């Protein structure tokens, strides 16, 4: 059973920083794309950042220059360093990954989410 578990959310003032982490566990043969999504109340879930197995990154325009995604393939983890946070960054942040639990199978998995609130 593959699981993605996020940590690191919380309450922060505007202009502050938070670091989110996501760890994959279970029977895993390989991991392809890993990503962070977010969903604010009343909004659709949106891509924040993603990173390939070789470190290629993509960011939403709204977070470019403020957020940095990183990955440790050996530990099966990704991180999201969030700086200069704004109230509009408030959302539930979800970890997402394309994982091969065994040869010939590729599935998409979601974590349960972690709340990030940016407020004074």
JSON list of C-alpha atoms in Angstrom, two decimals:
[
{"chain": "A", "resi": 1, "resn": "UNK", "atom": "CA", "xyz": [0.00, 0.00, 0.00]},
{"chain": "A", "resi": 2, "resn": "UNK", "atom": "CA", "xyz": [1.53, 3.31, -1.11]},
{"chain": "A", "resi": 3, "resn": "UNK", "atom": "CA", "xyz": [1.04, 6.36, 1.07]},
{"chain": "A", "resi": 4, "resn": "UNK", "atom": "CA", "xyz": [1.98, 10.01, 0.77]},
{"chain": "A", "resi": 5, "resn": "UNK", "atom": "CA", "xyz": [2.18, 11.86, 4.08]},
{"chain": "A", "resi": 6, "resn": "UNK", "atom": "CA", "xyz": [2.53, 15.63, 4.27]},
{"chain": "A", "resi": 7, "resn": "UNK", "atom": "CA", "xyz": [3.84, 17.69, 7.16]},
{"chain": "A", "resi": 8, "resn": "UNK", "atom": "CA", "xyz": [4.84, 21.26, 7.92]},
{"chain": "A", "resi": 9, "resn": "UNK", "atom": "CA", "xyz": [1.66, 23.27, 7.48]},
{"chain": "A", "resi": 10, "resn": "UNK", "atom": "CA", "xyz": [0.49, 25.88, 9.93]},
{"chain": "A", "resi": 11, "resn": "UNK", "atom": "CA", "xyz": [-0.28, 29.53, 10.57]},
{"chain": "A", "resi": 12, "resn": "UNK", "atom": "CA", "xyz": [2.18, 32.19, 9.44]},
{"chain": "A", "resi": 13, "resn": "UNK", "atom": "CA", "xyz": [2.09, 35.96, 9.09]},
{"chain": "A", "resi": 14, "resn": "UNK", "atom": "CA", "xyz": [2.25, 37.62, 5.67]},
{"chain": "A", "resi": 15, "resn": "UNK", "atom": "CA", "xyz": [5.84, 37.80, 4.50]},
{"chain": "A", "resi": 16, "resn": "UNK", "atom": "CA", "xyz": [6.79, 34.74, 6.53]},
{"chain": "A", "resi": 17, "resn": "UNK", "atom": "CA", "xyz": [8.05, 31.33, 5.48]},
{"chain": "A", "resi": 18, "resn": "UNK", "atom": "CA", "xyz": [6.99, 27.72, 5.81]},
{"chain": "A", "resi": 19, "resn": "UNK", "atom": "CA", "xyz": [8.50, 24.46, 4.64]},
{"chain": "A", "resi": 20, "resn": "UNK", "atom": "CA", "xyz": [6.26, 21.57, 3.63]},
{"chain": "A", "resi": 21, "resn": "UNK", "atom": "CA", "xyz": [7.48, 18.00, 3.38]},
{"chain": "A", "resi": 22, "resn": "UNK", "atom": "CA", "xyz": [5.99, 14.90, 1.80]},
{"chain": "A", "resi": 23, "resn": "UNK", "atom": "CA", "xyz": [7.21, 11.34, 2.26]},
{"chain": "A", "resi": 24, "resn": "UNK", "atom": "CA", "xyz": [6.22, 8.38, 0.13]},
{"chain": "A", "resi": 25, "resn": "UNK", "atom": "CA", "xyz": [6.12, 4.96, 1.75]},
{"chain": "A", "resi": 26, "resn": "UNK", "atom": "CA", "xyz": [5.03, 1.44, 0.96]},
{"chain": "A", "resi": 27, "resn": "UNK", "atom": "CA", "xyz": [5.86, -0.87, -1.90]},
{"chain": "A", "resi": 28, "resn": "UNK", "atom": "CA", "xyz": [7.49, 1.45, -4.44]},
{"chain": "A", "resi": 29, "resn": "UNK", "atom": "CA", "xyz": [9.49, 0.44, -7.48]},
{"chain": "A", "resi": 30, "resn": "UNK", "atom": "CA", "xyz": [9.98, 3.94, -8.83]},
{"chain": "A", "resi": 31, "resn": "UNK", "atom": "CA", "xyz": [8.60, 7.46, -8.58]},
{"chain": "A", "resi": 32, "resn": "UNK", "atom": "CA", "xyz": [8.19, 9.72, -11.60]},
{"chain": "A", "resi": 33, "resn": "UNK", "atom": "CA", "xyz": [6.71, 13.21, -11.22]},
{"chain": "A", "resi": 34, "resn": "UNK", "atom": "CA", "xyz": [6.15, 14.52, -7.69]},
{"chain": "A", "resi": 35, "resn": "UNK", "atom": "CA", "xyz": [4.17, 17.69, -7.15]},
{"chain": "A", "resi": 36, "resn": "UNK", "atom": "CA", "xyz": [2.41, 20.03, -4.78]},
{"chain": "A", "resi": 37, "resn": "UNK", "atom": "CA", "xyz": [-1.14, 21.19, -5.41]},
{"chain": "A", "resi": 38, "resn": "UNK", "atom": "CA", "xyz": [-3.33, 23.47, -3.35]},
{"chain": "A", "resi": 39, "resn": "UNK", "atom": "CA", "xyz": [-7.00, 24.12, -2.92]},
{"chain": "A", "resi": 40, "resn": "UNK", "atom": "CA", "xyz": [-8.51, 27.19, -1.31]},
{"chain": "A", "resi": 41, "resn": "UNK", "atom": "CA", "xyz": [-12.15, 27.27, -0.15]},
{"chain": "A", "resi": 42, "resn": "UNK", "atom": "CA", "xyz": [-14.46, 27.64, -3.13]},
{"chain": "A", "resi": 43, "resn": "UNK", "atom": "CA", "xyz": [-11.64, 27.15, -5.62]},
{"chain": "A", "resi": 44, "resn": "UNK", "atom": "CA", "xyz": [-10.51, 24.26, -7.75]},
{"chain": "A", "resi": 45, "resn": "UNK", "atom": "CA", "xyz": [-7.36, 22.37, -6.89]},
{"chain": "A", "resi": 46, "resn": "UNK", "atom": "CA", "xyz": [-4.41, 23.92, -8.68]},
{"chain": "A", "resi": 47, "resn": "UNK", "atom": "CA", "xyz": [-0.84, 22.93, -9.42]},
{"chain": "A", "resi": 48, "resn": "UNK", "atom": "CA", "xyz": [1.73, 24.82, -7.34]},
{"chain": "A", "resi": 49, "resn": "UNK", "atom": "CA", "xyz": [4.98, 23.14, -8.38]},
{"chain": "A", "resi": 50, "resn": "UNK", "atom": "CA", "xyz": [6.23, 19.83, -9.72]},
{"chain": "A", "resi": 51, "resn": "UNK", "atom": "CA", "xyz": [9.56, 18.11, -10.06]},
{"chain": "A", "resi": 52, "resn": "UNK", "atom": "CA", "xyz": [10.66, 15.23, -12.24]},
{"chain": "A", "resi": 53, "resn": "UNK", "atom": "CA", "xyz": [12.86, 12.33, -11.18]},
{"chain": "A", "resi": 54, "resn": "UNK", "atom": "CA", "xyz": [15.87, 14.13, -12.65]},
{"chain": "A", "resi": 55, "resn": "UNK", "atom": "CA", "xyz": [15.08, 17.45, -11.00]},
{"chain": "A", "resi": 56, "resn": "UNK", "atom": "CA", "xyz": [13.30, 19.40, -13.71]},
{"chain": "A", "resi": 57, "resn": "UNK", "atom": "CA", "xyz": [10.92, 21.84, -12.06]},
{"chain": "A", "resi": 58, "resn": "UNK", "atom": "CA", "xyz": [7.81, 23.80, -13.04]},
{"chain": "A", "resi": 59, "resn": "UNK", "atom": "CA", "xyz": [6.00, 26.44, -11.02]},
{"chain": "A", "resi": 60, "resn": "UNK", "atom": "CA", "xyz": [2.69, 28.22, -11.14]},
{"chain": "A", "resi": 61, "resn": "UNK", "atom": "CA", "xyz": [3.18, 31.86, -12.13]},
{"chain": "A", "resi": 62, "resn": "UNK", "atom": "CA", "xyz": [1.71, 32.97, -8.82]},
{"chain": "A", "resi": 63, "resn": "UNK", "atom": "CA", "xyz": [4.52, 31.35, -6.80]},
{"chain": "A", "resi": 64, "resn": "UNK", "atom": "CA", "xyz": [7.55, 31.80, -9.08]},
{"chain": "A", "resi": 65, "resn": "UNK", "atom": "CA", "xyz": [10.44, 33.40, -7.24]},
{"chain": "A", "resi": 66, "resn": "UNK", "atom": "CA", "xyz": [8.86, 32.71, -3.83]},
{"chain": "A", "resi": 67, "resn": "UNK", "atom": "CA", "xyz": [8.48, 28.92, -3.65]},
{"chain": "A", "resi": 68, "resn": "UNK", "atom": "CA", "xyz": [11.11, 26.27, -4.25]},
{"chain": "A", "resi": 69, "resn": "UNK", "atom": "CA", "xyz": [10.41, 22.56, -4.73]},
{"chain": "A", "resi": 70, "resn": "UNK", "atom": "CA", "xyz": [13.13, 20.02, -4.03]},
{"chain": "A", "resi": 71, "resn": "UNK", "atom": "CA", "xyz": [13.41, 16.26, -3.98]},
{"chain": "A", "resi": 72, "resn": "UNK", "atom": "CA", "xyz": [15.42, 13.50, -2.36]},
{"chain": "A", "resi": 73, "resn": "UNK", "atom": "CA", "xyz": [15.05, 10.36, -4.46]},
{"chain": "A", "resi": 74, "resn": "UNK", "atom": "CA", "xyz": [16.82, 8.13, -1.94]},
{"chain": "A", "resi": 75, "resn": "UNK", "atom": "CA", "xyz": [14.46, 9.17, 0.85]},
{"chain": "A", "resi": 76, "resn": "UNK", "atom": "CA", "xyz": [11.42, 9.35, -1.45]},
{"chain": "A", "resi": 77, "resn": "UNK", "atom": "CA", "xyz": [10.60, 12.83, -0.22]},
{"chain": "A", "resi": 78, "resn": "UNK", "atom": "CA", "xyz": [9.82, 16.23, -1.66]},
{"chain": "A", "resi": 79, "resn": "UNK", "atom": "CA", "xyz": [9.85, 19.59, 0.05]},
{"chain": "A", "resi": 80, "resn": "UNK", "atom": "CA", "xyz": [8.26, 22.92, -0.72]},
{"chain": "A", "resi": 81, "resn": "UNK", "atom": "CA", "xyz": [10.04, 25.95, 0.70]},
{"chain": "A", "resi": 82, "resn": "UNK", "atom": "CA", "xyz": [7.57, 28.82, 0.74]},
{"chain": "A", "resi": 83, "resn": "UNK", "atom": "CA", "xyz": [8.90, 32.34, 1.29]},
{"chain": "A", "resi": 84, "resn": "UNK", "atom": "CA", "xyz": [7.27, 35.76, 1.18]},
{"chain": "A", "resi": 85, "resn": "UNK", "atom": "CA", "xyz": [3.92, 34.18, 1.88]},
{"chain": "A", "resi": 86, "resn": "UNK", "atom": "CA", "xyz": [0.76, 36.10, 1.05]},
{"chain": "A", "resi": 87, "resn": "UNK", "atom": "CA", "xyz": [-2.80, 35.73, 2.35]},
{"chain": "A", "resi": 88, "resn": "UNK", "atom": "CA", "xyz": [-3.79, 34.39, -1.07]},
{"chain": "A", "resi": 89, "resn": "UNK", "atom": "CA", "xyz": [-1.45, 31.43, -0.49]},
{"chain": "A", "resi": 90, "resn": "UNK", "atom": "CA", "xyz": [-3.86, 30.21, 2.17]},
{"chain": "A", "resi": 91, "resn": "UNK", "atom": "CA", "xyz": [-5.08, 26.76, 1.16]},
{"chain": "A", "resi": 92, "resn": "UNK", "atom": "CA", "xyz": [-4.86, 23.06, 1.84]},
{"chain": "A", "resi": 93, "resn": "UNK", "atom": "CA", "xyz": [-1.67, 21.82, 0.20]},
{"chain": "A", "resi": 94, "resn": "UNK", "atom": "CA", "xyz": [-1.61, 18.33, -1.25]},
{"chain": "A", "resi": 95, "resn": "UNK", "atom": "CA", "xyz": [1.31, 16.13, -2.23]},
{"chain": "A", "resi": 96, "resn": "UNK", "atom": "CA", "xyz": [0.89, 14.19, -5.47]},
{"chain": "A", "resi": 97, "resn": "UNK", "atom": "CA", "xyz": [3.05, 11.59, -7.17]},
{"chain": "A", "resi": 98, "resn": "UNK", "atom": "CA", "xyz": [3.13, 9.19, -10.10]},
{"chain": "A", "resi": 99, "resn": "UNK", "atom": "CA", "xyz": [4.38, 5.96, -8.57]},
{"chain": "A", "resi": 100, "resn": "UNK", "atom": "CA", "xyz": [5.13, 2.52, -9.91]},
{"chain": "A", "resi": 101, "resn": "UNK", "atom": "CA", "xyz": [4.30, 0.06, -7.11]},
{"chain": "A", "resi": 102, "resn": "UNK", "atom": "CA", "xyz": [5.46, -2.80, -9.32]},
{"chain": "A", "resi": 103, "resn": "UNK", "atom": "CA", "xyz": [6.71, -3.42, -12.83]},
{"chain": "A", "resi": 104, "resn": "UNK", "atom": "CA", "xyz": [4.29, -2.32, -15.54]},
{"chain": "A", "resi": 105, "resn": "UNK", "atom": "CA", "xyz": [2.00, -0.41, -13.20]},
{"chain": "A", "resi": 106, "resn": "UNK", "atom": "CA", "xyz": [1.93, 3.39, -12.86]},
{"chain": "A", "resi": 107, "resn": "UNK", "atom": "CA", "xyz": [-0.58, 5.06, -10.57]},
{"chain": "A", "resi": 108, "resn": "UNK", "atom": "CA", "xyz": [-1.26, 8.56, -9.33]},
{"chain": "A", "resi": 109, "resn": "UNK", "atom": "CA", "xyz": [-1.42, 9.07, -5.57]},
{"chain": "A", "resi": 110, "resn": "UNK", "atom": "CA", "xyz": [-2.54, 11.91, -3.32]},
{"chain": "A", "resi": 111, "resn": "UNK", "atom": "CA", "xyz": [-1.69, 12.78, 0.23]},
{"chain": "A", "resi": 112, "resn": "UNK", "atom": "CA", "xyz": [-4.38, 13.87, 2.67]},
{"chain": "A", "resi": 113, "resn": "UNK", "atom": "CA", "xyz": [-3.31, 17.49, 2.67]},
{"chain": "A", "resi": 114, "resn": "UNK", "atom": "CA", "xyz": [-1.90, 20.00, 5.12]},
{"chain": "A", "resi": 115, "resn": "UNK", "atom": "CA", "xyz": [-3.43, 23.38, 5.95]},
{"chain": "A", "resi": 116, "resn": "UNK", "atom": "CA", "xyz": [-1.43, 26.54, 5.31]},
{"chain": "A", "resi": 117, "resn": "UNK", "atom": "CA", "xyz": [-2.93, 29.76, 6.64]},
{"chain": "A", "resi": 118, "resn": "UNK", "atom": "CA", "xyz": [-1.32, 33.14, 5.99]},
{"chain": "A", "resi": 119, "resn": "UNK", "atom": "CA", "xyz": [-2.84, 35.76, 8.22]},
{"chain": "A", "resi": 120, "resn": "UNK", "atom": "CA", "xyz": [-1.88, 38.56, 10.57]}
]
